PDB file of C-alpha atoms and ligand atoms in Angstrom:
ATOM      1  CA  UNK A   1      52.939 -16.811 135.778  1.00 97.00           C
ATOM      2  CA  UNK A   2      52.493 -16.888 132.019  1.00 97.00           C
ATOM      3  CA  UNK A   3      55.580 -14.602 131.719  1.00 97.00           C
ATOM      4  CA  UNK A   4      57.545 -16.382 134.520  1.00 98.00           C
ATOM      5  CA  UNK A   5      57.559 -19.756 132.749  1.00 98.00           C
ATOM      6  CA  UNK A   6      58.417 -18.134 129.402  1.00 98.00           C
ATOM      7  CA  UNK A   7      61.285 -16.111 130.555  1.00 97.00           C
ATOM      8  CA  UNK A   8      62.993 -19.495 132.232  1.00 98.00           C
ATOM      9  CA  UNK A   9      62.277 -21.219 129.046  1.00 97.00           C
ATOM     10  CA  UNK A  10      64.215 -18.750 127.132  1.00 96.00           C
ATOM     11  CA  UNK A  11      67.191 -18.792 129.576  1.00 96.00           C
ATOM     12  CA  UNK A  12      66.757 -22.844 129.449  1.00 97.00           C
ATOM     13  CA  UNK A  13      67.286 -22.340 126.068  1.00 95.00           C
ATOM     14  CA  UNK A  14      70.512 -20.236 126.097  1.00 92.00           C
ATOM     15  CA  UNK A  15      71.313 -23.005 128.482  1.00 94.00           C
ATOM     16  CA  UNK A  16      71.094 -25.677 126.183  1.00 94.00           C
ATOM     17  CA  UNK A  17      73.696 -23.923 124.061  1.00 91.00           C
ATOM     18  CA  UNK A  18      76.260 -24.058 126.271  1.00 90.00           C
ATOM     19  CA  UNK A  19      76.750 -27.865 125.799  1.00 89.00           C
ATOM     20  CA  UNK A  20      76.094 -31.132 127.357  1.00 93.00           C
ATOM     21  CA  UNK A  21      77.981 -30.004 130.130  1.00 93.00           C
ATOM     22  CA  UNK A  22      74.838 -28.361 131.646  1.00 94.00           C
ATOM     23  CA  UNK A  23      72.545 -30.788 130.965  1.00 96.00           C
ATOM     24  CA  UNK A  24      71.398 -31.664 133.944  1.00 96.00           C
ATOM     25  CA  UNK A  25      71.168 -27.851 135.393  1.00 97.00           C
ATOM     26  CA  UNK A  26      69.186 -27.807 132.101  1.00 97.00           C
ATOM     27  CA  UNK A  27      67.048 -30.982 133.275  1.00 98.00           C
ATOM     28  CA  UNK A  28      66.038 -29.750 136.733  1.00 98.00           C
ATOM     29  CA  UNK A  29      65.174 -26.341 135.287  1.00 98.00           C
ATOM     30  CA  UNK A  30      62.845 -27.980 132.768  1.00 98.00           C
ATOM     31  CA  UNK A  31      61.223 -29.939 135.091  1.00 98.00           C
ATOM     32  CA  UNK A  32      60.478 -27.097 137.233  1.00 98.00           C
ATOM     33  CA  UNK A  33      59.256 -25.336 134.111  1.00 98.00           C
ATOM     34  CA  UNK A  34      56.593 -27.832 133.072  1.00 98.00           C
ATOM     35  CA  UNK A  35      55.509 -28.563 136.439  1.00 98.00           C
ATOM     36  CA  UNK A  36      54.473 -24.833 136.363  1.00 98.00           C
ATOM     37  CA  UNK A  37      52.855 -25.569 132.839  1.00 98.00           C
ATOM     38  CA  UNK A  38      51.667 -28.475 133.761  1.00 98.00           C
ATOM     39  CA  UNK A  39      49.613 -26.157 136.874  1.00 98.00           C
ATOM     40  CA  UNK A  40      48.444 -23.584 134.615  1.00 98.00           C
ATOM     41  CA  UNK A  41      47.360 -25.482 132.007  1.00 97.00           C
ATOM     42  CA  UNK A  42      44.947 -27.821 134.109  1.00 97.00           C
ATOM     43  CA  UNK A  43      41.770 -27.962 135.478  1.00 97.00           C
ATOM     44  CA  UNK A  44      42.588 -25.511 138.070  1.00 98.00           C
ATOM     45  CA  UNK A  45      44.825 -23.512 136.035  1.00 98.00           C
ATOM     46  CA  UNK A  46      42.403 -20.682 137.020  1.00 98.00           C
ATOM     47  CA  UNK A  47      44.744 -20.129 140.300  1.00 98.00           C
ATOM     48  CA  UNK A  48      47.600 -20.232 138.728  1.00 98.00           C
ATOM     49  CA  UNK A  49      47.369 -17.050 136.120  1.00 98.00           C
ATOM     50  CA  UNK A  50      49.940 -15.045 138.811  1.00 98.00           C
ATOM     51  CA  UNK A  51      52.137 -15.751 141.723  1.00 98.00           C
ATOM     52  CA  UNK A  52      50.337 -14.290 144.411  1.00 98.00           C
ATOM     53  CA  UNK A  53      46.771 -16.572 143.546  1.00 98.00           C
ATOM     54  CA  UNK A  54      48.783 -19.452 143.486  1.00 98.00           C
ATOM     55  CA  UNK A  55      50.334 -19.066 146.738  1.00 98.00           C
ATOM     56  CA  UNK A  56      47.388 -17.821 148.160  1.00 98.00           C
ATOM     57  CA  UNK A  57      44.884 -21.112 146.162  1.00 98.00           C
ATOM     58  CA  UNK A  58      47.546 -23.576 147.834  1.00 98.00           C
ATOM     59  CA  UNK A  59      47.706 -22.412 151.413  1.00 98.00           C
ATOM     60  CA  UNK A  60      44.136 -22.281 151.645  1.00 98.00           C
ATOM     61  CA  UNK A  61      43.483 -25.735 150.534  1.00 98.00           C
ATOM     62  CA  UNK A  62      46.570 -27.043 152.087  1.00 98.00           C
ATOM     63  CA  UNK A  63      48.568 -28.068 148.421  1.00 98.00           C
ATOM     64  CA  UNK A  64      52.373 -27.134 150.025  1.00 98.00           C
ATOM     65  CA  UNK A  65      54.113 -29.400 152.252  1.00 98.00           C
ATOM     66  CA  UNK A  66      55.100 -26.869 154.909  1.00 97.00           C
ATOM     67  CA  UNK A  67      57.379 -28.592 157.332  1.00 95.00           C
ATOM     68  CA  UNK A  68      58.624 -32.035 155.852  1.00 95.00           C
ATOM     69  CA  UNK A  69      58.509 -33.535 152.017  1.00 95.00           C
ATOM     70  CA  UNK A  70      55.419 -35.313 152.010  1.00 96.00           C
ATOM     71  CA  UNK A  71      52.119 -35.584 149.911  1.00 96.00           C
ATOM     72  CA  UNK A  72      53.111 -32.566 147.509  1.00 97.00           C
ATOM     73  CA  UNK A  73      56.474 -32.543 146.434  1.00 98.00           C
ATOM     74  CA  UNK A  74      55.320 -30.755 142.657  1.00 98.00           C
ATOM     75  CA  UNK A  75      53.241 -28.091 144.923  1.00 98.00           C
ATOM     76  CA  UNK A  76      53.486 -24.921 142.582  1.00 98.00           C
ATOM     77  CA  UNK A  77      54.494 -23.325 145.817  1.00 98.00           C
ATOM     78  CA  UNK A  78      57.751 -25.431 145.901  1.00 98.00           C
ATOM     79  CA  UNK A  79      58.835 -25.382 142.483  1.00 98.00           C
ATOM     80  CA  UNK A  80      58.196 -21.814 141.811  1.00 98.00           C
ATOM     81  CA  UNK A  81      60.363 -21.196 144.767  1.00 98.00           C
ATOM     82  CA  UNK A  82      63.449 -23.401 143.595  1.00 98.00           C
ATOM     83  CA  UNK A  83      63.746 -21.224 140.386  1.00 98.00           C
ATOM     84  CA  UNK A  84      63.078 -18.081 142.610  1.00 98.00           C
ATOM     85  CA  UNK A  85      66.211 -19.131 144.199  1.00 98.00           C
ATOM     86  CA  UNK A  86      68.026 -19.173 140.859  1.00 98.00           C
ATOM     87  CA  UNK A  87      66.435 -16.237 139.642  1.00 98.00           C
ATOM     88  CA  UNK A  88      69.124 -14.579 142.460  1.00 98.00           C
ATOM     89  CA  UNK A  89      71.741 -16.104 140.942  1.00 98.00           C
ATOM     90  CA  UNK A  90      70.481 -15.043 137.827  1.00 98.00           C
ATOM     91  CA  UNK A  91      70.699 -11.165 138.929  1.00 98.00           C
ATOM     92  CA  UNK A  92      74.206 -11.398 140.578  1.00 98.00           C
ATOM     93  CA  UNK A  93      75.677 -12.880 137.736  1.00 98.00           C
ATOM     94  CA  UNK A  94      74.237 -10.891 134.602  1.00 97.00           C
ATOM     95  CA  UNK A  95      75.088  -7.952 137.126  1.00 98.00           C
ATOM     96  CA  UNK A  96      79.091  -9.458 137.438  1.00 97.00           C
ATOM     97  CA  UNK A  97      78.704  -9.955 133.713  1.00 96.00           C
ATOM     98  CA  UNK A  98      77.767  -6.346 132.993  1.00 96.00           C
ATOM     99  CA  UNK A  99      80.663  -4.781 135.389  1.00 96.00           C
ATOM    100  CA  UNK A 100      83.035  -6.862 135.012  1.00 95.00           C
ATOM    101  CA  UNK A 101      86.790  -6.064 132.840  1.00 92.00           C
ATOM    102  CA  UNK A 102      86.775  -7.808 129.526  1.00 87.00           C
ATOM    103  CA  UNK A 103      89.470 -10.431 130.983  1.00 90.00           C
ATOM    104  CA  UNK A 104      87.243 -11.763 133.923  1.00 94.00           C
ATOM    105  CA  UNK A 105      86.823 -15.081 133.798  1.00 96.00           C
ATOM    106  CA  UNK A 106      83.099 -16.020 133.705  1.00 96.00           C
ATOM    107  CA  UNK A 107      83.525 -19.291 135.382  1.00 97.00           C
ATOM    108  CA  UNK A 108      84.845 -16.759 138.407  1.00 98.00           C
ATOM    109  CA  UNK A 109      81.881 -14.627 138.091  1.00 98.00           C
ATOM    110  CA  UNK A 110      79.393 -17.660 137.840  1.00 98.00           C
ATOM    111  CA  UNK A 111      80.917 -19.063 140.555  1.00 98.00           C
ATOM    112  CA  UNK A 112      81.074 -16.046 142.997  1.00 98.00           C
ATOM    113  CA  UNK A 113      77.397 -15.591 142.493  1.00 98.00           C
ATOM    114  CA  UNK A 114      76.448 -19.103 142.703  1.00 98.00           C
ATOM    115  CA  UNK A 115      78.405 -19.114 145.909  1.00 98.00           C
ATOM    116  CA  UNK A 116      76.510 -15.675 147.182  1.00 98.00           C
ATOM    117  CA  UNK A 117      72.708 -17.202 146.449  1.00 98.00           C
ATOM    118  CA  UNK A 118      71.334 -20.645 145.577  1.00 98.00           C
ATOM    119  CA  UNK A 119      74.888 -22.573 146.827  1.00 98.00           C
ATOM    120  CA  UNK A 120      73.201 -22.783 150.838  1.00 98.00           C
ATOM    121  CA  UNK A 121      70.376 -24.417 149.348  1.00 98.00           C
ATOM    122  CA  UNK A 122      72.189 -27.346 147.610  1.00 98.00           C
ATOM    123  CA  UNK A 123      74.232 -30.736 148.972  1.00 98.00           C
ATOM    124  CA  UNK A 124      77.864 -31.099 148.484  1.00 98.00           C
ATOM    125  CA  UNK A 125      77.449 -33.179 144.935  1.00 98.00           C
ATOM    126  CA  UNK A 126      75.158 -30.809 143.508  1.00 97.00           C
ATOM    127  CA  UNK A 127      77.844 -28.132 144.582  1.00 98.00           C
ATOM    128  CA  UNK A 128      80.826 -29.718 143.255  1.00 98.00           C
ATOM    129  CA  UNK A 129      78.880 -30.806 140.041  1.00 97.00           C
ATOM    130  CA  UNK A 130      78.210 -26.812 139.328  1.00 97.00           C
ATOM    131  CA  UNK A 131      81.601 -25.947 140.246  1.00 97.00           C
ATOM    132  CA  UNK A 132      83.296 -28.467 137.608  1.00 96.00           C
ATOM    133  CA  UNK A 133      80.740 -26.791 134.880  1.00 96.00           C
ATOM    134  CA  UNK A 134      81.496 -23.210 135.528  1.00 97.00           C
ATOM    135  CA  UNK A 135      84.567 -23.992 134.561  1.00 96.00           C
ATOM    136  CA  UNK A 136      83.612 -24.992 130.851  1.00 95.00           C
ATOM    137  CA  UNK A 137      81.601 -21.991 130.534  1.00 95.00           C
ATOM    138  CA  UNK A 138      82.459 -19.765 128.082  1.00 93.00           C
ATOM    139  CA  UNK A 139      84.392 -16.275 127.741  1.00 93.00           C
ATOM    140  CA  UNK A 140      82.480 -12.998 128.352  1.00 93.00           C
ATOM    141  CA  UNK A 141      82.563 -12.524 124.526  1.00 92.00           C
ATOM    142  CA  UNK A 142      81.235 -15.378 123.872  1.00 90.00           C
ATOM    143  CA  UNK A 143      78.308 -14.803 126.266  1.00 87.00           C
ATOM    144  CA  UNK A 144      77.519 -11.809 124.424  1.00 91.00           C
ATOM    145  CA  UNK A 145      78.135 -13.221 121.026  1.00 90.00           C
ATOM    146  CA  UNK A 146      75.542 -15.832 121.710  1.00 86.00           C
ATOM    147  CA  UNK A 147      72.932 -13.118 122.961  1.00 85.00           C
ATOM    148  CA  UNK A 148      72.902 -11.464 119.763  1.00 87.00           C
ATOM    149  CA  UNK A 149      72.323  -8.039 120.756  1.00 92.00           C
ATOM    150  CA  UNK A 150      74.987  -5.977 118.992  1.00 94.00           C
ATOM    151  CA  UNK A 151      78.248  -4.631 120.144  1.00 94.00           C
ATOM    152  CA  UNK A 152      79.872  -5.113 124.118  1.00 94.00           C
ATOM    153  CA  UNK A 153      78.261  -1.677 124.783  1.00 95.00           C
ATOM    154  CA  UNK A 154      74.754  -2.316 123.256  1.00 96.00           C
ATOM    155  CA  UNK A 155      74.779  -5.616 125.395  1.00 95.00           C
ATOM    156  CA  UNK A 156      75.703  -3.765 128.364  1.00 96.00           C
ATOM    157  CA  UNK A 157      73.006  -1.643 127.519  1.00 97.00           C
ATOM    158  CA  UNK A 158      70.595  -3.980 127.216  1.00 97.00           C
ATOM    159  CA  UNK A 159      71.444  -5.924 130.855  1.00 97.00           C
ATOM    160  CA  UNK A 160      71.577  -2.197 132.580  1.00 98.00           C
ATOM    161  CA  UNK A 161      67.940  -2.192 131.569  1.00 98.00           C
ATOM    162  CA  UNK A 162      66.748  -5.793 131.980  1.00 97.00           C
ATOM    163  CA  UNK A 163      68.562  -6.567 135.745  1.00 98.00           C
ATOM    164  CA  UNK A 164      66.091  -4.385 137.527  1.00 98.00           C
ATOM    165  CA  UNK A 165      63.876  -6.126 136.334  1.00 98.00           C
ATOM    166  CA  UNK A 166      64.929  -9.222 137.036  1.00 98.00           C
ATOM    167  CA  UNK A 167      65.322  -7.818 140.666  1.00 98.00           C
ATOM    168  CA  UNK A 168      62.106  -6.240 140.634  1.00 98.00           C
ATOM    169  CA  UNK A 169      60.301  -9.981 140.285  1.00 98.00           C
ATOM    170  CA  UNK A 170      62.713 -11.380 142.381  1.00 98.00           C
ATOM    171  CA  UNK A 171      61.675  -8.687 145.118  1.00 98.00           C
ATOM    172  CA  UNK A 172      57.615  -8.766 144.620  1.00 98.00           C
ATOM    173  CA  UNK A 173      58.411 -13.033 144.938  1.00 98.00           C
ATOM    174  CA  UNK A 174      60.854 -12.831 147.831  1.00 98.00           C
ATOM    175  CA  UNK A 175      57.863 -10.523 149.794  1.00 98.00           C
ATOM    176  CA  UNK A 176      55.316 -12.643 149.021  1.00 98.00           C
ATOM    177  CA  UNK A 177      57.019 -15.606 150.395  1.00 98.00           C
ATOM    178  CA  UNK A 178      58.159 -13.919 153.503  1.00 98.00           C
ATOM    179  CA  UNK A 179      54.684 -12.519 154.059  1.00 98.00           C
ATOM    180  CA  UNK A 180      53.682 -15.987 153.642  1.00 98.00           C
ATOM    181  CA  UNK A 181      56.172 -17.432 155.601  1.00 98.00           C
ATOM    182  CA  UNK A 182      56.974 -20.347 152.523  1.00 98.00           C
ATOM    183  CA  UNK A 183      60.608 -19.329 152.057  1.00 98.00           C
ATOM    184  CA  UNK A 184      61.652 -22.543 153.602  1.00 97.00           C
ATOM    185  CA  UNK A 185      59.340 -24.996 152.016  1.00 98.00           C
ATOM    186  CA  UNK A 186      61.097 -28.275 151.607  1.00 97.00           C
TER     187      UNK A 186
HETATM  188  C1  LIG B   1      74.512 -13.393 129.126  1.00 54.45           C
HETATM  189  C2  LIG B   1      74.337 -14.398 130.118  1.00 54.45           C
HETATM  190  C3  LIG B   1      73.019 -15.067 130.141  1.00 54.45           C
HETATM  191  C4  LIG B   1      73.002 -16.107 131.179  1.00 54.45           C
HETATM  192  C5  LIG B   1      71.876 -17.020 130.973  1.00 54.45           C
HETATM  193  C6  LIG B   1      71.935 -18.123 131.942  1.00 54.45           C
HETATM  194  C7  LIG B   1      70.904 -19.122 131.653  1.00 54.45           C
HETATM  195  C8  LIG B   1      70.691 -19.964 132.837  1.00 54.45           C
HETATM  196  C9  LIG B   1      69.566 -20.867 132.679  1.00 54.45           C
HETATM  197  C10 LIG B   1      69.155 -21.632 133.667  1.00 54.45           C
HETATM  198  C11 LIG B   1      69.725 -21.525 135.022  1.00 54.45           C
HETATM  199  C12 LIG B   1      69.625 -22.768 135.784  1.00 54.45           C
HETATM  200  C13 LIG B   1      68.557 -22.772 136.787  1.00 54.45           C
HETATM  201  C14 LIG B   1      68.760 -23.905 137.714  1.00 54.45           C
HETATM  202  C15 LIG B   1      67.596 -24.088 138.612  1.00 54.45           C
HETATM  203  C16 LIG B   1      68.019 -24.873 139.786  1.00 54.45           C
HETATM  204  C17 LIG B   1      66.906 -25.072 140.741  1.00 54.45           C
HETATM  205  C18 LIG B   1      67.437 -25.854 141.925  1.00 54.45           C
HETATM  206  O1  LIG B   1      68.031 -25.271 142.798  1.00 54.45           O
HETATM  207  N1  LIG B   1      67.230 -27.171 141.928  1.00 54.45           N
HETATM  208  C19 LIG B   1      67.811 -28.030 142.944  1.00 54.45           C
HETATM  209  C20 LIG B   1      66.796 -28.262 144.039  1.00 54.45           C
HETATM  210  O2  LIG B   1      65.641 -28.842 143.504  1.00 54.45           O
HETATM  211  P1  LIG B   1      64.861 -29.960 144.331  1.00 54.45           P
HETATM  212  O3  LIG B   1      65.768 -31.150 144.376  1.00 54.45           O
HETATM  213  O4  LIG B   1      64.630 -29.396 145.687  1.00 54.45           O
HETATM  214  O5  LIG B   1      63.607 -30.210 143.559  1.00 54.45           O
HETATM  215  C21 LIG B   1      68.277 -29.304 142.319  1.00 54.45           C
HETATM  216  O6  LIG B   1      68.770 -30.175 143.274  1.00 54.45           O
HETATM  217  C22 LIG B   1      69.326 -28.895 141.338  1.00 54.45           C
HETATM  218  C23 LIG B   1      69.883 -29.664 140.483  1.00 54.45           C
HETATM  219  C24 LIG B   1      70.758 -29.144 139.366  1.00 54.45           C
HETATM  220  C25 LIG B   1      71.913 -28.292 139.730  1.00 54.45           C
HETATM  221  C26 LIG B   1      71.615 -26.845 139.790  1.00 54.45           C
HETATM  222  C27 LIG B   1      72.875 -26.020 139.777  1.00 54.45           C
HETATM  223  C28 LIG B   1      72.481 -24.590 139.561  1.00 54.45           C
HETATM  224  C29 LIG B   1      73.599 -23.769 139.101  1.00 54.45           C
HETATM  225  C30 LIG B   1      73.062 -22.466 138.598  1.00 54.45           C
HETATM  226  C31 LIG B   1      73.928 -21.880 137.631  1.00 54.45           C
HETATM  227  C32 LIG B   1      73.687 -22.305 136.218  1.00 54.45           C
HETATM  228  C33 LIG B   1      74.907 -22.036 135.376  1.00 54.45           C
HETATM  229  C34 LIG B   1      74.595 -21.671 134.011  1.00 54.45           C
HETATM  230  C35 LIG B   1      75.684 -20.948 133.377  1.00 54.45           C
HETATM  231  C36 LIG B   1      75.295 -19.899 132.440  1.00 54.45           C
END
């Protein structure tokens, strides 16, 4: 869980130099974040140290809201599950981003893997909001610029090795929750 939270705070971070623009992706993904912290670091932060104990510590003493929002709308459960959502997103795009010809337009690829993942899971206004920022987002070059890796081919390099990865977590999560049944907790 440690390593969860820490890799969204670094993305939040790349985030936040995007521009204002984002702001309130950045906002809900912060929350998220330090309701996780917020879960670790307490007095039962004890469940919390990995995925699978916290999933298994709140089913067991009833902590999710299964069926309808109700007492535990900041269950770790819940929240964890939002950014697992995201984390999809996360995959498709960085994959789009890695493939892609030099003159794609990012706001395309964002928006083609938004529209493939975490899109069914959000109202019309939080749709249209994230379409209207893709299209401020920047170039490709840019992207990679900001990541600071080295050249187009050492970045390349870099996401060939760090999406399966990212798919691996986003496969152990996915499993758990469908084991679980949780993958539709309100
Ligand atoms: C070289 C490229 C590196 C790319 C690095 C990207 C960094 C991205 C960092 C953060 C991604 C944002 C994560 C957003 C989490 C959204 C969770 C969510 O679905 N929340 C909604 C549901 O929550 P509840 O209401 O049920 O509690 C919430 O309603 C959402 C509100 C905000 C809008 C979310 C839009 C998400 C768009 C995702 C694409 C981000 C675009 C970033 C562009 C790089």
């Amino acid at each position: 869980m440690e390593h969860y939270v820490a890799g969204w705070r670094g993305l939040v971070k790349f985030l936040n130099t995007l521009g204002s623009v984002f702001g309130f992706i950045s906002k809900d993904a912060v929350g998220k974040v330090q309701i996780l912290v917020s879960l670790l670091k307490g007095e039962d932060g004890s469940h919390y140290s990995t995925i699978q104990s916290m999933v298994k510590y709140e089913l067991e003493n009833q902590l999710v809201d299964l069926t309808k929002a109700g007492a535990h709308p900041t269950s770790g459960c819940r929240t964890l599950l939002r950014l697992h959502r995201a984390l999809r997103w996360l995959e498709l795009f960085l994959d789009s981003l890695r493939t892609c010809s030099e003159d794609s337009k990012t706001s395309v690829l964002c928006a083609d893997a938004y529209n493939k993942s975490l899109s069914k899971f959000h109202p019309w206004v939080v749709r249209k909001a994230a379409g209207m920022a893709f299209c401020l987002l920047p170039g490709r070059q840019a992207f990679f610029d900001v990541m600071n890796v080295g050249t187009t081919e050492q970045v390349v390099a870099m996401l060939g090795e760090a999406i399966p990865l990212i798919s691996e977590v986003y496969q152990i999560t996915e499993d758990l929750y469908a084991q679980h049944n949780i993958l539709d907790i309100p």
